[in-house]
Amino acid sequence: MATRRNPEPALVTLRVLAAALAVAFLVGVGPAVAQQPSGSNPTAMSVTEEGLLRELDRVQGRITIPDGKLAVLEQPQGRDYRRFHEGWLPWIAGIAILAMIVAIGVYYFVRGPIRLRRGEESGPTILRFDAFERFTHWMTATSFILLALTGLNYVFGKRLLMPLFGPGAFAEWSQWAKYAHNFLAWPFIIGVLLMLALWVKDNVPDRYDLAWLKAGGGLFGGEEPPSARFNAGQKLIFWSVVIGGAALSVSGILMVFPFALTGIGGMQTAQYVHSIVAAILIAIMIAHIYIGTIGMEGAWNAMGSGQVDLDWARHHHPVWVADQVDRRLDSAAAPAE
Ligand code: HEM
């Protein structure tokens, strides 16, 4: 006889089943039901990135950290900058530098270096750059070349050097390159300012420049037109160094002191300007270095000893020589005090 103490086996089974079903319901289905009052896609209500970006200008928020510049929740421009730095920049810098090297190579093998004329190496000399001018030049030149190499490491190091040296050595080199890049910026900035002070008066456009540019300075055939201390090509180098140097210095200082003077947008702009101007100036300097070494016989002396052959100077900078001679004659003629 079935009593409360000894219930029907079927009843027992039923109760066990019901309990099991209840447990299964509670464990399996409960939470889901709890979460989706409507039973639709569970992630539908979560904030998608696209949704957030769409509402970005209406999203209000507060940050408690003192520096308000860091109150940036989403910054889509960061994605554009990464695409530029990892994608476009290596191509821009690579093409600018390689194209210049190839162009100079072709020029050298087709036309060869600008040769000395007879008697341009053995005669009297004239001082073209004094000691302070040469010091200024080489301080700027050396720091620029090291800045260029350590800067290019940011763009090409991972791709070209790391496979060669391995991650450990590359990391070590990159750390030192970063220090060098940060500290060599200062002699470069001082050098550019000194070059500006020393040579701006000789780099003002004058009446010889147009004819020089029209004739391509005699570099592609024909006679080299007369010029003063600096010909139009050198003036372009000078103003590239001054303007490019200023852009590199300002954008560089913004990056040496991150977020001190600008927010994330300004930091990205500084990196765009810095990397593109650097690529262009490096290409220009490759041409300058070519002319200053093997590209023009006799040129090196100007920045080496500072003394150039008088005939060489008459050939390339006749107006400057005439002016120098006049000055000496004037000073010689001036009655002693
Ligand atoms: C190994 C590297 C370099 C060599 C061999 C070199 C050589 C020369 C020479 C020979 C001159 C005198 C040209 C003349 O008689 O008028 C000169 C001038 C000059 N150099 Fe350099 N230079 C080098 C790197 C640089 C760099 C990196 C910069 C700037 C960042 C620079 C900026 C200038 C400027 C502004 C002038 C005066 C304007 C001109 O002549 O173009 N140089 N350089």
Short mmCIF file of C-alpha atoms and ligand atoms in Angstrom, two decimals:
data_model
loop_
_atom_site.label_atom_id
_atom_site.label_comp_id
_atom_site.label_asym_id
_atom_site.label_seq_id
_atom_site.Cartn_x
_atom_site.Cartn_y
_atom_site.Cartn_z
CA MET A 1 0.00 0.00 0.00
CA ALA A 2 1.37 3.29 -1.05
CA THR A 3 1.90 5.70 1.82
CA ARG A 4 3.62 9.10 2.15
CA ARG A 5 6.63 7.19 3.47
CA ASN A 6 6.52 4.60 0.63
CA PRO A 7 5.14 6.45 -2.41
CA GLU A 8 4.39 4.69 -5.78
CA PRO A 9 7.60 3.90 -7.74
CA ALA A 10 6.04 5.68 -10.76
CA LEU A 11 5.44 8.74 -8.60
CA VAL A 12 9.05 8.64 -7.45
CA THR A 13 10.23 8.49 -11.03
CA LEU A 14 7.99 11.35 -11.99
CA ARG A 15 9.25 13.52 -9.13
CA VAL A 16 12.88 12.70 -9.99
CA LEU A 17 12.21 13.57 -13.61
CA ALA A 18 10.46 16.80 -12.68
CA ALA A 19 13.33 17.74 -10.37
CA ALA A 20 15.84 16.95 -13.11
CA LEU A 21 13.89 18.99 -15.61
CA ALA A 22 13.66 21.86 -13.15
CA VAL A 23 17.40 21.76 -12.55
CA ALA A 24 18.07 21.55 -16.30
CA PHE A 25 15.78 24.50 -16.90
CA LEU A 26 17.39 26.54 -14.17
CA VAL A 27 20.93 25.75 -15.37
CA GLY A 28 20.43 25.86 -19.14
CA VAL A 29 17.64 28.07 -20.12
CA GLY A 30 17.22 30.28 -17.08
CA PRO A 31 20.06 32.71 -17.70
CA ALA A 32 19.23 33.04 -21.39
CA VAL A 33 15.69 33.87 -20.60
CA ALA A 34 16.84 36.18 -17.90
CA GLN A 35 19.05 38.03 -20.43
CA GLN A 36 16.85 38.42 -23.37
CA PRO A 37 13.49 39.57 -22.36
CA SER A 38 12.64 39.48 -26.08
CA GLY A 39 14.57 36.25 -27.04
CA SER A 40 16.57 38.06 -29.91
CA ASN A 41 20.42 38.10 -30.74
CA PRO A 42 22.25 38.41 -27.41
CA THR A 43 24.91 40.83 -28.77
CA ALA A 44 22.38 43.10 -30.46
CA MET A 45 22.17 45.42 -27.45
CA SER A 46 25.91 45.68 -26.86
CA VAL A 47 27.61 48.88 -28.10
CA THR A 48 29.33 48.19 -31.40
CA GLU A 49 32.37 50.19 -32.37
CA GLU A 50 30.59 51.50 -35.46
CA GLY A 51 27.68 52.57 -33.28
CA LEU A 52 30.03 54.32 -30.90
CA LEU A 53 31.85 56.06 -33.73
CA ARG A 54 28.54 57.21 -35.18
CA GLU A 55 27.50 58.66 -31.82
CA LEU A 56 30.99 59.86 -30.98
CA ASP A 57 30.17 63.54 -31.22
CA ARG A 58 27.20 63.06 -28.89
CA VAL A 59 28.93 60.78 -26.40
CA GLN A 60 29.57 62.79 -23.28
CA GLY A 61 31.95 61.60 -20.66
CA ARG A 62 34.06 62.85 -17.82
CA ILE A 63 37.56 61.88 -16.87
CA THR A 64 39.02 62.39 -13.46
CA ILE A 65 42.67 62.49 -14.51
CA PRO A 66 44.00 66.07 -14.54
CA ASP A 67 45.26 66.12 -18.16
CA GLY A 68 42.15 66.92 -20.22
CA LYS A 69 44.07 66.17 -23.47
CA LEU A 70 43.75 62.47 -22.64
CA ALA A 71 39.94 62.59 -22.64
CA VAL A 72 39.87 60.79 -25.97
CA LEU A 73 37.60 57.70 -26.03
CA GLU A 74 37.93 56.76 -29.66
CA GLN A 75 40.33 58.28 -32.19
CA PRO A 76 39.66 56.92 -35.69
CA GLN A 77 42.48 59.12 -37.10
CA GLY A 78 44.86 56.81 -35.23
CA ARG A 79 43.91 54.06 -37.69
CA ASP A 80 44.68 56.38 -40.63
CA TYR A 81 48.02 57.29 -39.08
CA ARG A 82 48.95 53.62 -38.56
CA ARG A 83 48.00 52.92 -42.19
CA PHE A 84 50.26 55.83 -43.24
CA HIS A 85 53.20 54.85 -40.99
CA GLU A 86 53.11 51.10 -41.80
CA GLY A 87 51.93 51.46 -45.39
CA TRP A 88 52.57 54.70 -47.23
CA LEU A 89 55.62 56.08 -45.42
CA PRO A 90 58.09 53.27 -46.30
CA TRP A 91 57.06 53.72 -49.94
CA ILE A 92 57.33 57.52 -49.88
CA ALA A 93 60.74 57.48 -48.18
CA GLY A 94 61.98 54.49 -50.17
CA ILE A 95 61.01 55.96 -53.54
CA ALA A 96 62.33 59.47 -52.70
CA ILE A 97 65.73 58.18 -51.58
CA LEU A 98 66.19 55.43 -54.17
CA ALA A 99 64.99 57.65 -57.02
CA MET A 100 67.57 60.30 -56.09
CA ILE A 101 70.36 57.69 -55.82
CA VAL A 102 69.40 56.20 -59.21
CA ALA A 103 69.13 59.66 -60.83
CA ILE A 104 72.59 60.63 -59.53
CA GLY A 105 74.00 57.27 -60.62
CA VAL A 106 72.66 57.74 -64.15
CA TYR A 107 73.88 61.34 -64.23
CA TYR A 108 77.36 60.29 -63.04
CA PHE A 109 77.72 57.55 -65.66
CA VAL A 110 76.22 59.63 -68.50
CA ARG A 111 77.80 63.03 -67.84
CA GLY A 112 80.44 62.25 -65.21
CA PRO A 113 81.70 64.69 -62.58
CA ILE A 114 82.11 68.41 -63.32
CA ARG A 115 85.82 68.54 -64.08
CA LEU A 116 88.39 71.15 -63.16
CA ARG A 117 89.47 73.31 -66.05
CA ARG A 118 93.16 73.66 -66.89
CA GLY A 119 94.93 75.69 -64.21
CA GLU A 120 92.09 75.40 -61.65
CA GLU A 121 94.12 73.48 -59.14
CA SER A 122 97.53 74.98 -59.03
CA GLY A 123 97.02 78.69 -58.82
CA PRO A 124 96.45 81.08 -55.97
CA THR A 125 93.56 80.32 -53.63
CA ILE A 126 90.79 82.39 -52.07
CA LEU A 127 89.00 81.79 -48.74
CA ARG A 128 85.47 80.61 -49.48
CA PHE A 129 84.30 79.56 -46.00
CA ASP A 130 86.04 80.64 -42.79
CA ALA A 131 86.62 78.32 -39.84
CA PHE A 132 83.36 79.16 -38.04
CA GLU A 133 81.33 78.65 -41.24
CA ARG A 134 82.96 75.24 -41.78
CA PHE A 135 82.42 74.28 -38.13
CA THR A 136 78.75 75.26 -38.47
CA HIS A 137 78.44 73.28 -41.70
CA TRP A 138 79.99 70.10 -40.33
CA MET A 139 78.11 70.26 -37.01
CA THR A 140 74.83 70.53 -38.95
CA ALA A 141 75.89 68.00 -41.59
CA THR A 142 77.09 65.34 -39.13
CA SER A 143 74.06 65.64 -36.87
CA PHE A 144 71.73 65.60 -39.90
CA ILE A 145 73.33 62.45 -41.33
CA LEU A 146 73.10 60.63 -37.97
CA LEU A 147 69.53 61.88 -37.47
CA ALA A 148 68.67 60.60 -40.95
CA LEU A 149 70.12 57.13 -40.27
CA THR A 150 68.50 56.77 -36.83
CA GLY A 151 65.24 58.24 -38.17
CA LEU A 152 65.15 55.81 -41.12
CA ASN A 153 65.53 53.05 -38.55
CA TYR A 154 61.97 53.85 -37.38
CA VAL A 155 60.68 53.30 -40.92
CA PHE A 156 62.86 50.50 -42.30
CA GLY A 157 64.65 49.02 -39.24
CA LYS A 158 62.04 46.34 -38.47
CA ARG A 159 61.80 45.32 -42.13
CA LEU A 160 65.48 45.44 -43.13
CA LEU A 161 67.69 45.24 -40.01
CA MET A 162 65.76 42.98 -37.62
CA PRO A 163 65.86 39.95 -40.00
CA LEU A 164 69.62 40.55 -40.36
CA PHE A 165 70.61 41.10 -36.70
CA GLY A 166 67.78 39.33 -34.85
CA PRO A 167 65.27 40.93 -32.45
CA GLY A 168 67.68 41.23 -29.49
CA ALA A 169 70.46 43.10 -31.28
CA PHE A 170 67.91 45.16 -33.21
CA ALA A 171 66.19 46.22 -29.99
CA GLU A 172 69.54 47.21 -28.48
CA TRP A 173 70.54 49.21 -31.58
CA SER A 174 67.10 50.86 -31.81
CA GLN A 175 67.28 51.96 -28.17
CA TRP A 176 70.64 53.67 -28.79
CA ALA A 177 69.41 55.06 -32.10
CA LYS A 178 66.44 56.63 -30.28
CA TYR A 179 68.75 58.27 -27.72
CA ALA A 180 71.00 59.52 -30.52
CA HIS A 181 67.99 60.84 -32.44
CA ASN A 182 66.65 62.71 -29.42
CA PHE A 183 69.99 64.24 -28.45
CA LEU A 184 71.46 65.03 -31.90
CA ALA A 185 68.37 67.11 -32.64
CA TRP A 186 69.87 70.00 -30.62
CA PRO A 187 73.19 70.48 -32.51
CA PHE A 188 71.14 70.20 -35.73
CA ILE A 189 68.70 72.92 -34.61
CA ILE A 190 71.56 75.18 -33.48
CA GLY A 191 73.39 74.48 -36.75
CA VAL A 192 70.42 75.41 -38.92
CA LEU A 193 69.93 78.63 -36.94
CA LEU A 194 73.63 79.49 -37.32
CA MET A 195 73.54 78.71 -41.08
CA LEU A 196 70.56 81.04 -41.38
CA ALA A 197 72.39 83.81 -39.51
CA LEU A 198 75.64 83.30 -41.44
CA TRP A 199 74.36 82.78 -44.99
CA VAL A 200 70.89 84.33 -45.34
CA LYS A 201 72.36 87.52 -46.85
CA ASP A 202 74.05 85.45 -49.62
CA ASN A 203 70.91 83.39 -50.32
CA VAL A 204 68.51 86.19 -51.20
CA PRO A 205 67.32 85.70 -54.81
CA ASP A 206 69.24 87.95 -57.24
CA ARG A 207 69.34 88.83 -60.94
CA TYR A 208 71.65 85.91 -61.83
CA ASP A 209 69.35 83.17 -60.50
CA LEU A 210 66.78 83.01 -63.29
CA ALA A 211 69.41 82.64 -66.04
CA TRP A 212 71.18 79.99 -63.94
CA LEU A 213 67.97 78.01 -63.47
CA LYS A 214 67.03 78.34 -67.15
CA ALA A 215 70.43 76.92 -68.15
CA GLY A 216 70.16 74.21 -65.47
CA GLY A 217 73.41 75.64 -64.10
CA GLY A 218 75.25 74.09 -67.05
CA LEU A 219 74.77 70.68 -65.38
CA PHE A 220 73.05 69.21 -68.48
CA GLY A 221 75.29 70.83 -71.08
CA GLY A 222 76.29 74.33 -72.12
CA GLU A 223 78.14 76.93 -70.09
CA GLU A 224 77.50 77.52 -66.37
CA PRO A 225 75.94 81.02 -66.11
CA PRO A 226 77.58 83.48 -63.71
CA SER A 227 76.51 83.54 -60.07
CA ALA A 228 77.36 85.34 -56.83
CA ARG A 229 78.52 83.49 -53.67
CA PHE A 230 75.76 80.90 -54.03
CA ASN A 231 74.15 79.95 -57.34
CA ALA A 232 70.40 79.36 -57.61
CA GLY A 233 70.83 75.61 -57.02
CA GLN A 234 72.75 76.20 -53.78
CA LYS A 235 70.13 78.74 -52.69
CA LEU A 236 67.48 76.03 -53.15
CA ILE A 237 69.61 73.75 -50.95
CA PHE A 238 69.98 76.50 -48.34
CA TRP A 239 66.25 77.29 -48.16
CA SER A 240 65.39 73.56 -48.13
CA VAL A 241 67.69 73.17 -45.13
CA VAL A 242 66.26 76.24 -43.37
CA ILE A 243 62.55 75.58 -44.06
CA GLY A 244 62.82 71.77 -43.90
CA GLY A 245 65.05 72.06 -40.85
CA ALA A 246 62.49 74.33 -39.11
CA ALA A 247 59.64 71.88 -39.87
CA LEU A 248 61.71 68.92 -38.60
CA SER A 249 62.73 70.84 -35.47
CA VAL A 250 59.23 72.00 -34.48
CA SER A 251 57.57 68.65 -35.21
CA GLY A 252 60.51 66.87 -33.55
CA ILE A 253 60.29 68.93 -30.35
CA LEU A 254 56.55 68.16 -30.16
CA MET A 255 57.48 64.46 -30.25
CA VAL A 256 60.36 64.73 -27.75
CA PHE A 257 57.85 66.18 -25.28
CA PRO A 258 54.73 64.10 -26.12
CA PHE A 259 51.37 65.72 -25.29
CA ALA A 260 53.13 68.58 -23.52
CA LEU A 261 52.14 71.15 -26.13
CA THR A 262 49.42 69.42 -28.12
CA GLY A 263 46.83 66.60 -28.04
CA ILE A 264 46.65 63.31 -29.98
CA GLY A 265 45.64 65.07 -33.22
CA GLY A 266 48.60 67.46 -33.00
CA MET A 267 50.96 64.54 -32.25
CA GLN A 268 49.81 62.72 -35.38
CA THR A 269 50.20 65.85 -37.53
CA ALA A 270 53.71 66.31 -36.14
CA GLN A 271 54.57 62.73 -37.14
CA TYR A 272 53.17 63.17 -40.65
CA VAL A 273 55.13 66.41 -41.16
CA HIS A 274 58.32 65.04 -39.57
CA SER A 275 58.46 61.83 -41.59
CA ILE A 276 57.53 63.33 -44.96
CA VAL A 277 59.83 66.38 -44.65
CA ALA A 278 62.66 64.11 -43.47
CA ALA A 279 62.27 61.83 -46.50
CA ILE A 280 62.37 64.80 -48.91
CA LEU A 281 65.33 66.53 -47.17
CA ILE A 282 67.34 63.30 -47.08
CA ALA A 283 66.83 62.93 -50.85
CA ILE A 284 67.91 66.57 -51.42
CA MET A 285 70.97 66.13 -49.20
CA ILE A 286 72.05 63.04 -51.15
CA ALA A 287 72.31 65.30 -54.22
CA HIS A 288 74.17 67.96 -52.21
CA ILE A 289 76.61 65.39 -50.80
CA TYR A 290 77.24 64.05 -54.32
CA ILE A 291 78.12 67.54 -55.63
CA GLY A 292 80.18 68.27 -52.50
CA THR A 293 82.27 65.08 -52.87
CA ILE A 294 82.74 63.32 -56.29
CA GLY A 295 80.24 65.34 -58.34
CA MET A 296 82.31 68.50 -58.74
CA GLU A 297 86.11 68.52 -58.67
CA GLY A 298 87.47 71.19 -56.37
CA ALA A 299 84.19 71.72 -54.45
CA TRP A 300 85.23 69.72 -51.39
CA ASN A 301 88.05 72.17 -50.57
CA ALA A 302 85.45 74.87 -49.89
CA MET A 303 84.25 72.96 -46.82
CA GLY A 304 87.53 71.11 -46.24
CA SER A 305 90.30 73.69 -45.82
CA GLY A 306 88.00 76.54 -46.83
CA GLN A 307 90.49 77.65 -49.50
CA VAL A 308 89.46 77.15 -53.14
CA ASP A 309 91.48 77.73 -56.29
CA LEU A 310 90.94 81.30 -57.52
CA ASP A 311 90.33 80.11 -61.10
CA TRP A 312 87.85 77.52 -59.82
CA ALA A 313 86.01 80.27 -57.95
CA ARG A 314 86.10 82.55 -61.03
CA HIS A 315 84.63 79.69 -63.09
CA HIS A 316 81.77 78.87 -60.73
CA HIS A 317 81.17 82.07 -58.72
CA PRO A 318 82.62 84.93 -60.84
CA VAL A 319 80.38 87.64 -59.35
CA TRP A 320 81.44 86.61 -55.83
CA VAL A 321 85.15 86.67 -56.74
CA ALA A 322 84.80 90.10 -58.35
CA ASP A 323 83.04 91.32 -55.23
CA GLN A 324 85.76 89.84 -52.97
CA VAL A 325 88.49 91.43 -55.05
CA ASP A 326 86.71 94.79 -55.01
CA ARG A 327 86.36 94.59 -51.23
CA ARG A 328 90.07 93.88 -50.84
CA LEU A 329 90.99 96.69 -53.17
CA ASP A 330 88.67 99.01 -51.27
CA SER A 331 90.11 97.95 -47.92
CA ALA A 332 93.64 98.26 -49.35
CA ALA A 333 92.84 101.73 -50.68
CA ALA A 334 91.21 102.88 -47.43
CA PRO A 335 93.60 105.26 -45.58
CA ALA A 336 94.99 103.62 -42.42
CA GLU A 337 93.28 105.00 -39.23
C1 HEM B 1 79.06 64.47 -46.27
C2 HEM B 1 78.18 65.39 -46.35
C3 HEM B 1 78.36 66.76 -46.96
C4 HEM B 1 79.33 67.25 -47.79
C5 HEM B 1 80.52 66.52 -48.36
C6 HEM B 1 79.03 68.67 -48.02
C7 HEM B 1 79.82 69.53 -48.79
C8 HEM B 1 79.58 70.86 -48.95
C9 HEM B 1 80.43 71.75 -49.71
C10 HEM B 1 81.71 71.36 -50.41
C11 HEM B 1 79.87 72.98 -49.66
C12 HEM B 1 80.41 74.27 -50.29
C13 HEM B 1 79.84 74.46 -51.63
C14 HEM B 1 80.32 75.77 -52.14
O1 HEM B 1 81.51 75.92 -52.33
O2 HEM B 1 79.48 76.63 -52.33
C15 HEM B 1 78.68 72.88 -48.87
C16 HEM B 1 77.81 73.91 -48.62
C17 HEM B 1 76.65 73.77 -47.90
N1 HEM B 1 76.21 72.63 -47.23
FE1 HEM B 1 77.07 70.83 -47.28
N2 HEM B 1 77.90 69.00 -47.34
C18 HEM B 1 77.45 67.86 -46.69
C19 HEM B 1 76.33 67.74 -45.91
C20 HEM B 1 75.46 68.76 -45.65
C21 HEM B 1 74.24 68.62 -44.86
C22 HEM B 1 73.75 67.32 -44.23
C23 HEM B 1 73.65 69.84 -44.85
C24 HEM B 1 72.37 70.27 -44.17
C25 HEM B 1 71.64 69.58 -43.39
C26 HEM B 1 74.48 70.74 -45.64
C27 HEM B 1 74.20 72.07 -45.88
C28 HEM B 1 74.99 72.92 -46.64
C29 HEM B 1 74.64 74.30 -46.94
C30 HEM B 1 73.38 75.00 -46.49
C31 HEM B 1 75.68 74.84 -47.71
C32 HEM B 1 75.76 76.26 -48.29
C33 HEM B 1 74.91 76.36 -49.49
C34 HEM B 1 75.39 75.48 -50.54
O3 HEM B 1 76.49 75.62 -50.90
O4 HEM B 1 74.62 74.65 -50.95
N3 HEM B 1 75.58 70.06 -46.11
N4 HEM B 1 78.53 71.57 -48.44
#
